[in-house]
Short mmCIF file of C-alpha atoms in Angstrom, two decimals:
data_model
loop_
_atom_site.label_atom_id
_atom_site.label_comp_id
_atom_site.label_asym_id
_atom_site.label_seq_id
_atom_site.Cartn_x
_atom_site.Cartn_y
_atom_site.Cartn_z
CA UNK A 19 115.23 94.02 6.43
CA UNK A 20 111.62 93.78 6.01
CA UNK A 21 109.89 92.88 9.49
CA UNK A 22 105.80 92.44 10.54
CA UNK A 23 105.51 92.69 14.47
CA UNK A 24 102.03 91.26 14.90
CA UNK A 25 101.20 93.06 18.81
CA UNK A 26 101.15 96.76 19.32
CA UNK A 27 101.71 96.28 23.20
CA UNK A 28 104.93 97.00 25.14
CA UNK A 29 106.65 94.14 24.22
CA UNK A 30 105.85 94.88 20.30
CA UNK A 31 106.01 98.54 20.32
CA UNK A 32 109.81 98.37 22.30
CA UNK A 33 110.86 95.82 19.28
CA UNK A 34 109.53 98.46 16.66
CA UNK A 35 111.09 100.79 17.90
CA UNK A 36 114.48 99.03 18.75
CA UNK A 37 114.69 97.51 14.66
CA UNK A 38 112.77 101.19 13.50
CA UNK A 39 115.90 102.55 14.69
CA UNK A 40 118.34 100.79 12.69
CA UNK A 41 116.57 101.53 9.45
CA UNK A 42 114.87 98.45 9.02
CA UNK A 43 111.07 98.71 7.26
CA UNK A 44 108.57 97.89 10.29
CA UNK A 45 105.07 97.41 9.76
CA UNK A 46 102.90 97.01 13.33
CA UNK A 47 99.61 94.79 12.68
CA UNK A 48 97.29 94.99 16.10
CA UNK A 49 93.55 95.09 16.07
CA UNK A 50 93.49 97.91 18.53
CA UNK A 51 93.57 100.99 16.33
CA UNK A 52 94.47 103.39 19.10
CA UNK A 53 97.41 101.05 19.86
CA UNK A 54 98.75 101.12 16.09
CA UNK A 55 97.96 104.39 16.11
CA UNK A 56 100.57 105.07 18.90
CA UNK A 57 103.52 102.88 16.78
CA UNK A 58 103.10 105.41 13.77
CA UNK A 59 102.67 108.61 15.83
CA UNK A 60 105.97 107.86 17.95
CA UNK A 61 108.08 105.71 15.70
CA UNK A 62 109.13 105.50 12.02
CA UNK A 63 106.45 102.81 11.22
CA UNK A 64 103.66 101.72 9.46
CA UNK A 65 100.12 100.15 11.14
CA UNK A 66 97.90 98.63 10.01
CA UNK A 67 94.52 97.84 11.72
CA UNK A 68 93.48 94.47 12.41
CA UNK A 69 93.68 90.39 13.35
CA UNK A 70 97.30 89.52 12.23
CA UNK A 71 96.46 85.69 11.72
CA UNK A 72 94.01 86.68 8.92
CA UNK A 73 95.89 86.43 5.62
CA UNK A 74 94.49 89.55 3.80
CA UNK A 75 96.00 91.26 6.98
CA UNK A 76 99.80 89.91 6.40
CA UNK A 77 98.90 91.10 2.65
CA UNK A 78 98.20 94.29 3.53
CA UNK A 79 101.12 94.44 5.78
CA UNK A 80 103.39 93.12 3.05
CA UNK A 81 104.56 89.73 4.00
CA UNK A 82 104.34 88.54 0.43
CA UNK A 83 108.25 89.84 0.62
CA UNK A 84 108.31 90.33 4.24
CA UNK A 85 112.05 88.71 5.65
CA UNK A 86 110.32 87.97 9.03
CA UNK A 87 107.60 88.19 11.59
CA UNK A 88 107.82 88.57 15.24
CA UNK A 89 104.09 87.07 16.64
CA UNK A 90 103.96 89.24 19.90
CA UNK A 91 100.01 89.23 20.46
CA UNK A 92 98.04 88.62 23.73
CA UNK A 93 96.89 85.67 22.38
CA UNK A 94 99.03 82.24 21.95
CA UNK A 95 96.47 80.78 19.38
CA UNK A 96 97.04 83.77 17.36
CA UNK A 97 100.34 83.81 17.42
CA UNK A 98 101.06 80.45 16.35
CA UNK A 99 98.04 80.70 13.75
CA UNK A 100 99.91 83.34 12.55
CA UNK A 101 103.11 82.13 11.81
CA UNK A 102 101.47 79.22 9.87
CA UNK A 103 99.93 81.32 7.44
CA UNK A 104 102.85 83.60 6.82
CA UNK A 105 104.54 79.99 6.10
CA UNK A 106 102.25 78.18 4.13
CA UNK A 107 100.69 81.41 2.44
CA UNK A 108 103.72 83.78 1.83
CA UNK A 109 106.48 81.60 2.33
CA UNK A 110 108.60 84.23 5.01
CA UNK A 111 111.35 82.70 6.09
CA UNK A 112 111.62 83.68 9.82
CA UNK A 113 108.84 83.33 12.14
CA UNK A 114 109.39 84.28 15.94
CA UNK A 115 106.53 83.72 18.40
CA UNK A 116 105.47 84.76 22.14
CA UNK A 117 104.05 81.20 23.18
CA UNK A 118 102.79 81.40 27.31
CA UNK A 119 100.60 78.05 27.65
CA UNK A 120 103.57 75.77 29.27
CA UNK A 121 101.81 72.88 27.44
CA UNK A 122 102.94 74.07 24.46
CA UNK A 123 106.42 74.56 25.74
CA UNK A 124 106.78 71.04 26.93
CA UNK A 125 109.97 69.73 25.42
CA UNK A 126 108.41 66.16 24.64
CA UNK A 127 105.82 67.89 21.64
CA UNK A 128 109.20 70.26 20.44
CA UNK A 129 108.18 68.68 16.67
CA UNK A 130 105.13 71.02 16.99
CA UNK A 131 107.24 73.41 15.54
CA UNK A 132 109.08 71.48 12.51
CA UNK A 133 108.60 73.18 9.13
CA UNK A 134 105.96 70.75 7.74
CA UNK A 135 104.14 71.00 11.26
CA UNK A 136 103.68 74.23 12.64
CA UNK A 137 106.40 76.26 11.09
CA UNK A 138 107.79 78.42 14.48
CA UNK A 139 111.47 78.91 14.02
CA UNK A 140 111.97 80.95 17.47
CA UNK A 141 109.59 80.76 20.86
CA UNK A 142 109.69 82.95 23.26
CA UNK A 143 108.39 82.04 26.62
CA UNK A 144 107.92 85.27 29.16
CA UNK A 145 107.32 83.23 32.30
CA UNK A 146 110.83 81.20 31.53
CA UNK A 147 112.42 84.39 30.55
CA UNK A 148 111.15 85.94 33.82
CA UNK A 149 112.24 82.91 35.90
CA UNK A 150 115.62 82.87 34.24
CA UNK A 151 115.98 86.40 35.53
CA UNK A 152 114.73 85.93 38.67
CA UNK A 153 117.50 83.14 39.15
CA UNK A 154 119.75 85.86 38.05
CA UNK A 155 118.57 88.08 40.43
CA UNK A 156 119.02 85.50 43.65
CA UNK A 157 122.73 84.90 42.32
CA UNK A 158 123.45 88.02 42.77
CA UNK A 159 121.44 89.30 46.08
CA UNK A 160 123.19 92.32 46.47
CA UNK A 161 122.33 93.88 43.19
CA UNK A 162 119.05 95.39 42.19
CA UNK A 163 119.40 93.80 38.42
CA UNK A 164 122.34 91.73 36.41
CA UNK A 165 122.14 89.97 33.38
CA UNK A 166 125.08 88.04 31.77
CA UNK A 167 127.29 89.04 29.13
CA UNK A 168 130.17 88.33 26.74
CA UNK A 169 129.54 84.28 26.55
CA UNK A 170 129.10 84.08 30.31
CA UNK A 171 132.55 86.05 31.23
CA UNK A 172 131.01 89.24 32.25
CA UNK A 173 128.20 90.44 34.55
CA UNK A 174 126.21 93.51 34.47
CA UNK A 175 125.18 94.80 38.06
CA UNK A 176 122.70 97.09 39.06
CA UNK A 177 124.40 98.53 42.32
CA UNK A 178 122.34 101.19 44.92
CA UNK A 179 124.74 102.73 46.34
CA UNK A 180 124.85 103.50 50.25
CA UNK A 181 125.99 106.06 52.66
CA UNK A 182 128.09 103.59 54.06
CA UNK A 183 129.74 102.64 50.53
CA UNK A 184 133.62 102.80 50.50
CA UNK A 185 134.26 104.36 47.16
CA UNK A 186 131.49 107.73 47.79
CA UNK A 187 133.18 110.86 46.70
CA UNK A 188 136.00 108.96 44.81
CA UNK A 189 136.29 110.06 40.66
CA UNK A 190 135.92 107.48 38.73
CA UNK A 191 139.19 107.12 37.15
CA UNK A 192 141.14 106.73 40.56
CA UNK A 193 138.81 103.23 41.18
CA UNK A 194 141.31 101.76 38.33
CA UNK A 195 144.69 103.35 40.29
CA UNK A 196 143.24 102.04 43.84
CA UNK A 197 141.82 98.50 42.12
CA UNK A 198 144.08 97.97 39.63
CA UNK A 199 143.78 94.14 38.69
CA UNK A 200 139.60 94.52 39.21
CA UNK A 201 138.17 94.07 35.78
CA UNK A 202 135.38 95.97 36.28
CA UNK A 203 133.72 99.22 35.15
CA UNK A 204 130.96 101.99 35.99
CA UNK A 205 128.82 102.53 32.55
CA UNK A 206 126.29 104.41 34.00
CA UNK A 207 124.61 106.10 36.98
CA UNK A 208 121.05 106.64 37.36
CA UNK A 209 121.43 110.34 40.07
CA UNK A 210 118.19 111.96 40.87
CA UNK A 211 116.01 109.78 38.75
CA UNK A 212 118.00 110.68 35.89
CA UNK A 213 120.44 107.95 34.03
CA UNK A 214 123.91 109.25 32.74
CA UNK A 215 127.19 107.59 31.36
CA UNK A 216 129.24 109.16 33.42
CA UNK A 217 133.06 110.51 32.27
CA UNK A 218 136.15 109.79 34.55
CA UNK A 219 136.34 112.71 36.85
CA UNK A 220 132.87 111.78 37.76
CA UNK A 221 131.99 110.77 41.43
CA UNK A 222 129.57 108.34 43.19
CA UNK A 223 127.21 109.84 46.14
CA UNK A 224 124.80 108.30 48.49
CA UNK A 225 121.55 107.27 46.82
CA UNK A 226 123.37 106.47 43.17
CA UNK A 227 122.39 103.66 41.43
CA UNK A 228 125.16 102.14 39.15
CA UNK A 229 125.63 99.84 36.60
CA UNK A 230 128.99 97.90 36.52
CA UNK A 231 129.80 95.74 33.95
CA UNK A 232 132.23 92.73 35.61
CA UNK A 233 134.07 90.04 34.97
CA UNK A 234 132.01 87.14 36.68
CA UNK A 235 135.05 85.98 39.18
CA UNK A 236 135.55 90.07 40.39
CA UNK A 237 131.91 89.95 40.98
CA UNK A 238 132.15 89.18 44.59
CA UNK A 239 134.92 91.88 45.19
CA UNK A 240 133.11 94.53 42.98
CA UNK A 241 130.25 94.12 45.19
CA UNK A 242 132.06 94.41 48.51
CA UNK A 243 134.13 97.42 46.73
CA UNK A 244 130.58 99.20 46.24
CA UNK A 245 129.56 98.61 50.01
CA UNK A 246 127.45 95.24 49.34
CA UNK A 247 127.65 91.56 51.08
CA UNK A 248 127.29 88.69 49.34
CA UNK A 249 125.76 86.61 51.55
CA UNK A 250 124.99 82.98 50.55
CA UNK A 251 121.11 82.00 50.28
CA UNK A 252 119.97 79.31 52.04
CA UNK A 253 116.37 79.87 52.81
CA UNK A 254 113.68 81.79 49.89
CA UNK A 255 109.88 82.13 50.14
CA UNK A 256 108.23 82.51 46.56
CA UNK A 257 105.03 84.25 46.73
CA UNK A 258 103.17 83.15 43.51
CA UNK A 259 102.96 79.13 42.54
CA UNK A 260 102.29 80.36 38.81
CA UNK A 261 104.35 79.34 36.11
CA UNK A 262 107.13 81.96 36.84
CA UNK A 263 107.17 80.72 40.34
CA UNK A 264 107.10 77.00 39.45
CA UNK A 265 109.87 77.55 37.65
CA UNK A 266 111.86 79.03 40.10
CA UNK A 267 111.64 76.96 42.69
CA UNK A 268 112.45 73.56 40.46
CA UNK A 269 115.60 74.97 39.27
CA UNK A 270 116.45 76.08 42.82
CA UNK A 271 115.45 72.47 43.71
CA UNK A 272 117.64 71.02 41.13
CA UNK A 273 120.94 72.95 43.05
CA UNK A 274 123.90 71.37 44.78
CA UNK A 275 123.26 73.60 47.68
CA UNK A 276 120.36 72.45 49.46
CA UNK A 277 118.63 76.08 49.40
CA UNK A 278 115.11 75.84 51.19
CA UNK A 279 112.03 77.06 49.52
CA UNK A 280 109.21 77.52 50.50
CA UNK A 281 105.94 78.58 48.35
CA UNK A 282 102.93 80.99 48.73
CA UNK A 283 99.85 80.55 46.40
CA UNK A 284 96.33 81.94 47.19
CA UNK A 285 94.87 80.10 44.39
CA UNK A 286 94.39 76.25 46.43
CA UNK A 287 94.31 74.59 42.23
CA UNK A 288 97.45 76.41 41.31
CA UNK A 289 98.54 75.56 44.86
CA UNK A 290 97.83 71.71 44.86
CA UNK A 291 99.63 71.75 40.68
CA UNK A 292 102.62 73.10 42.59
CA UNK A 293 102.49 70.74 44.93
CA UNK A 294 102.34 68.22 43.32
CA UNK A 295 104.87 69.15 40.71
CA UNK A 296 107.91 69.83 43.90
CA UNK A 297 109.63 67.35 45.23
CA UNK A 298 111.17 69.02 48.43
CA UNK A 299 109.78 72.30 48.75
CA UNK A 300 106.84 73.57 51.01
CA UNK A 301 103.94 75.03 49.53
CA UNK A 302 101.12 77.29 51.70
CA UNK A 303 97.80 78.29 50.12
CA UNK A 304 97.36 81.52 51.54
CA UNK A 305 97.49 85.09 50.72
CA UNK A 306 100.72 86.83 50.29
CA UNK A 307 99.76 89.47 52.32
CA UNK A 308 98.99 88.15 55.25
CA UNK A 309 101.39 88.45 58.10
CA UNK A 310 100.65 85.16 60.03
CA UNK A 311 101.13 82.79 56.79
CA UNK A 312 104.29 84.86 56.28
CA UNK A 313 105.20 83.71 60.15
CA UNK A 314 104.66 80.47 58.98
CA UNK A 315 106.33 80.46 56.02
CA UNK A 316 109.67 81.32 58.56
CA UNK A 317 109.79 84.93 56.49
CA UNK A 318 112.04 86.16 59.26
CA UNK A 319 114.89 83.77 58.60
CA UNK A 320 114.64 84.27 54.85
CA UNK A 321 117.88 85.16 53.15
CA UNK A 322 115.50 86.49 50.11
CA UNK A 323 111.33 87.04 49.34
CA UNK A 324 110.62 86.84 45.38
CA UNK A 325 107.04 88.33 44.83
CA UNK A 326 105.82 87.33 41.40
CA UNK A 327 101.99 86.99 41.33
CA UNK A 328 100.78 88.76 38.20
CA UNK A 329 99.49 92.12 40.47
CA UNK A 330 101.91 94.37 40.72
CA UNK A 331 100.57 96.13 43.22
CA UNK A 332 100.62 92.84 45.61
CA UNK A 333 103.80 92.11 44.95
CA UNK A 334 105.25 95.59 45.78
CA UNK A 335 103.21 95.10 48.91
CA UNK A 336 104.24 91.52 49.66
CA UNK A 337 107.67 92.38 49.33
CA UNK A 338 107.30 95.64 51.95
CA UNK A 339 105.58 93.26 54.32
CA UNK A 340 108.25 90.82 53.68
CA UNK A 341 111.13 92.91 54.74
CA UNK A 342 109.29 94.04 57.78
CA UNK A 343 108.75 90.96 59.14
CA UNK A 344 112.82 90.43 58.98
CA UNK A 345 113.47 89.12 55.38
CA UNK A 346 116.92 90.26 53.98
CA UNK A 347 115.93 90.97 50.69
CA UNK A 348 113.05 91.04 48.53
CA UNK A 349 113.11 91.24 44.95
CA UNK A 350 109.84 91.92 42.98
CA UNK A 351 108.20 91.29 39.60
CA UNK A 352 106.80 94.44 38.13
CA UNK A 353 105.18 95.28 34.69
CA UNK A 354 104.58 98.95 35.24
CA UNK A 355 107.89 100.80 34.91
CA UNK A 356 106.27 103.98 36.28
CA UNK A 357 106.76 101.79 39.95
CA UNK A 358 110.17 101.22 39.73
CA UNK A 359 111.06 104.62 41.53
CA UNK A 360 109.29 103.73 44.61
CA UNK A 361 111.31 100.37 44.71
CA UNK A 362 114.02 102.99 46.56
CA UNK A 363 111.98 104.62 49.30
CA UNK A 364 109.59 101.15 49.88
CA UNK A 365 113.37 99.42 50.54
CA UNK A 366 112.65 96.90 47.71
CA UNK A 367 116.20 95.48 47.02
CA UNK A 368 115.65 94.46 42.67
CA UNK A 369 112.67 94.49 40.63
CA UNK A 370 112.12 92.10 37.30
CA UNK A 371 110.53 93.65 34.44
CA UNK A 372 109.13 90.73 32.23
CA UNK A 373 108.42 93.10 29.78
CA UNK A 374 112.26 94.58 29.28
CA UNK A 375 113.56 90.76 29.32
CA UNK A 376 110.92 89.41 27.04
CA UNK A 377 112.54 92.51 24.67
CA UNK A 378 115.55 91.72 25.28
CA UNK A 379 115.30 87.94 24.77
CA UNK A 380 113.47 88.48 21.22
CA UNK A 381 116.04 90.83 19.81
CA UNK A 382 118.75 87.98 20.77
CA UNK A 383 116.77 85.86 18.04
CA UNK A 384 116.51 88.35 15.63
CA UNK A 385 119.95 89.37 14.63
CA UNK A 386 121.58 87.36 12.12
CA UNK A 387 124.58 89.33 11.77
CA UNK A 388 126.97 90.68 14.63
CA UNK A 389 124.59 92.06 16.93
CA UNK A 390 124.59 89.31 19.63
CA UNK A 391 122.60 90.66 22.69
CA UNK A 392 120.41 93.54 23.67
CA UNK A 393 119.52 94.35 27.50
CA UNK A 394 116.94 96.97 28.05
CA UNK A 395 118.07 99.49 31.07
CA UNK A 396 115.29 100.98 33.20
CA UNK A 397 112.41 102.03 30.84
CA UNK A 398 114.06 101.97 27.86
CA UNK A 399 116.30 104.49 29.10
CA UNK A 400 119.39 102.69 27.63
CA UNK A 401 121.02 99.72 26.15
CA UNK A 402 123.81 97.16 26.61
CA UNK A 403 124.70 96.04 22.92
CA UNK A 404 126.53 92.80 22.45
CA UNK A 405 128.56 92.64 19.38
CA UNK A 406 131.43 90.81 17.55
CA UNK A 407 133.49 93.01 15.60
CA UNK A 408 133.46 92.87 11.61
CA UNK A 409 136.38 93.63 9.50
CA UNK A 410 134.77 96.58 7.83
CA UNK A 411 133.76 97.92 11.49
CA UNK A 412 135.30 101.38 11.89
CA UNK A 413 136.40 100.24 15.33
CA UNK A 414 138.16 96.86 13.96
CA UNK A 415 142.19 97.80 14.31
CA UNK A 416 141.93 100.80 16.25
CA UNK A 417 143.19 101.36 20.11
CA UNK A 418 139.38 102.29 22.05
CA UNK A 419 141.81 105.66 22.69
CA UNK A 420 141.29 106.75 19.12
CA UNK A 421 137.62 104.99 18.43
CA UNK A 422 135.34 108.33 18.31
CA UNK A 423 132.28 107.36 20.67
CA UNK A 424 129.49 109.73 20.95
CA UNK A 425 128.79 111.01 24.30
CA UNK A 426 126.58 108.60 26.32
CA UNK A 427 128.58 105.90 25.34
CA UNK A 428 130.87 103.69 26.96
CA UNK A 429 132.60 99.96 26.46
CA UNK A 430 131.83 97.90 29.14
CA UNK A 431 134.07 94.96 28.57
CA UNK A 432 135.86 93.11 25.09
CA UNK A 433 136.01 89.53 25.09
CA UNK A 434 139.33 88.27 22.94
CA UNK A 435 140.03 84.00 22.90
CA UNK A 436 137.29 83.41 25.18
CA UNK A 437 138.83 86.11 27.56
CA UNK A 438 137.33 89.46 29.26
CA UNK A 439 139.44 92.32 28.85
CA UNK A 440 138.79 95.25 30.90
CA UNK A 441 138.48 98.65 28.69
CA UNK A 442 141.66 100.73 28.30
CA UNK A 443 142.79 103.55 26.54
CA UNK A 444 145.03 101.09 24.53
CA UNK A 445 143.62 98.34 24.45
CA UNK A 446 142.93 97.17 20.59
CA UNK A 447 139.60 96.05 19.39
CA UNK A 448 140.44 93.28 16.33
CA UNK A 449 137.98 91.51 14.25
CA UNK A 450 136.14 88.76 15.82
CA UNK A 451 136.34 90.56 19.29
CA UNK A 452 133.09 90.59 21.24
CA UNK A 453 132.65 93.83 22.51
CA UNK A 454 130.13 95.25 25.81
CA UNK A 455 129.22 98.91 25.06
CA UNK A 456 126.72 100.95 27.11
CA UNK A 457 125.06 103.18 25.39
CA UNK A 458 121.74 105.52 26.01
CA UNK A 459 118.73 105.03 23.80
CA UNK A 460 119.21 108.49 21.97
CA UNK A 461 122.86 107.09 21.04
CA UNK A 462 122.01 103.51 19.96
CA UNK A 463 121.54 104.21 16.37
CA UNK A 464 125.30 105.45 16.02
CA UNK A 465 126.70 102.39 18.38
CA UNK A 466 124.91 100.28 15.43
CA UNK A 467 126.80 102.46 12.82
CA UNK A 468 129.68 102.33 14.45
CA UNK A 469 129.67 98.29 14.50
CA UNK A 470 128.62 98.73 11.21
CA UNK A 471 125.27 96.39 11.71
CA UNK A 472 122.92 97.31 8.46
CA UNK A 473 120.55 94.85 6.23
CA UNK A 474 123.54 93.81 4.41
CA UNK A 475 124.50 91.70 7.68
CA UNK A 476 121.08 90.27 8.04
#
């Protein structure tokens, strides 16, 4: 397949690299040469240099028989700009584009984006990508990171593991003797700063962090297996009334359950549109940061502080502050992966990268063939690959016991008749199976061989 990522940034250069690696012919348009620059000297690529919405740029690039473009700049104009002229000028087929202005996203002007209009087959919004994770992230308040899997059956769990956690010291493959009707699995530990798929005689210590792919009606008791509460949530603060925020705080509005929010914006315009746009929760103008608004806001009786003002740095701090003033957990938005590390030591219970689900969210829309779902682990340290099983998969009739994975690679879960299936030696993958496999990023390109994704499928 023939893709143009207009957008050398992170969010374009992780999709290069993700589709670079299963043999598909990238081109990166940005009109930062150092930043294309970067895309060919690290990836199997090819740049070129300037403003992707011109037309004698997409020419150069080679959309004249290009199968798609992903739109990915800084710049929503351009992106949509962009995607018209590949339409109207080179006739590409599939247009994906990064659109952030939330009057664009407004469901009552969706015909925007009809063929004879502005041709956009796929939009991507970050802030309700980031929102939809944060939501994630309060359903599951004892995990550092989750995201769903195998139609809604399974959960992925990022788990820190404690001193106090009941399973330290046990291997691995006793879990399934002690727990035996838990459908849940360990696919990786991060030990050290360093992430591993670990093997069965392996062992959990103090200070792990593990991912455990579960079915969603274990997730409860995996939790408490691994040492964690899951207490219900009743009262949140939001610091940041921005779109992500916004966003938040409506859909926690719009629950059964009465939760309590209440909403921190230093900007008194964004403030007031917040306002004005909640029905039942509280907003303060204020600054995040300072301890008496905090009071105010009742941060001591929070069940959970979600920081997501677009500076890191004050989130990270909010969120400290937060949990020193008595909040139970705080969870934090955070572009820079480099921070993630301190989230540990600064007791910083989860962290959102919008970046990593922005990724992951466009390279759900670009598969056309069995490749369902992507999740980005850590900083690109590894992957979770959704995929149904093909008849000519070499996996498709064979027992997982006689499937030759590469090390650094484990199934997390298989989904048969709209049921999760725990992985066992015999347990037999069939066609039309969705299956959950873990796998790190220097093992991804033989998981895709494996499920036997190429062009042809595309």
């Amino acid at each position: 397949m023939k893709v143009i990522i207009c957008g050398a940034g992170q969010v374009g250069w992780q999709i290069a690299r993700h589709l670079a690696s299963e043999r598909n012919d990238v081109t990166v348009v940005d009109n930062n040469p150092e930043l294309v620059r970067r895309a060919t000297d690290t990836l199997d690529v090819q740049g070129i240099s300037g403003f992707a919405s011109y037309p004698d740029i997409l020419e150069r690039a080679g959309a004249e028989d290009a199968d798609m473009v992903i739109a990915a700049t800084h710049s929503d104009e351009v992106n949509m700009v962009t995607c018209q002229v590949a339409h109207s000028v080179f006739a590409v087929q599939r247009k994906i584009a990064r659109l952030r202005g939330q009057s664009y996203l407004n469901a009552i002007y969706s015909d925007l984006y009809r063929r004879d209009h502005l041709p956009i087959d796929v939009v991507i919004s970050p802030e309700r990508e980031v929102a939809e994770a944060a939501l994630q992230r309060l359903a599951a308040p004892a995990a550092f990171d989750t995201e769903s899997f195998l139609e809604g059956h399974a959960q992925l769990l990022g788990i820190a593991i404690d001193e106090d956690c009941p399973v330290i010291n046990t291997p691995l493959r006793q879990l399934s003797d002690l727990f035996s009707t838990l459908k849940a699995i360990v696919v990786g530990i991060r030990r050290g700063g360093t992430l591993f798929v670990p093997s069965a005689g392996d062992q959990i210590f103090p200070n792990d962090e593990c991912y455990v792919m579960t079915e969603n009606t274990d997730m409860a008791r995996t939790l408490e297996i691994f040492g964690k509460t899951q207490g219900k949530l009743e009262r949140v603060v939001i610091i940041g009334g921005g779109n992500v925020g916004l966003a938040v705080a409506r859909a926690l509005e719009t629950r059964t359950d009465r939760i309590r929010v209440r909403v921190i914006e230093r900007n008194r315009d964004i403030a007031e549109t917040a306002a004005d746009a909640l029905e039942r929760t509280i907003v303060l103008n204020g600054d995040g940061l300072d301890s008496s608004l905090l009071e105010e806001a009742n941060i001591g009786n929070a069940d959970a502080v979600l920081a997501v003002t677009d500076d890191d740095k004050t989130n990270l701090l909010a969120a400290v502050r937060a949990k020193g003033l008595g909040c139970k957990m705080a969870i934090c938005l955070t572009n820079d992966p480099t921070l993630v590390p301190l989230m540990g030591p600064l007791d910083i219970d989860a962290y959102i990268n919008p970046r990593a689900t922005t990724v992951s969210s466009i390279l759900r829309h670009i598969r056309h063939g069995r490749v369902r779902s992507v999740y980005s682990i850590g900083d690109a340290e590894a992957e979770m690959i959704e995929a149904q099983v093909l008849t000519t998969s070499p996996i498709a009739g064979k027992q997982l016991k006689d499937v030759d994975f590469p090390e650094g690679v484990l199934v997390g879960g298989v989904l048969k008749s709209g049921k999760m299936s725990k992985p066992r030696a015999d347990l037999r993958i069939e066609e039309g199976d969705i299956v959950a496999i873990f796998a790190m990023a220097s093992q991804v390109a033989e998981v895709e061989t494996l499920l036997q994704v190429s062009i042809d499928f595309f």
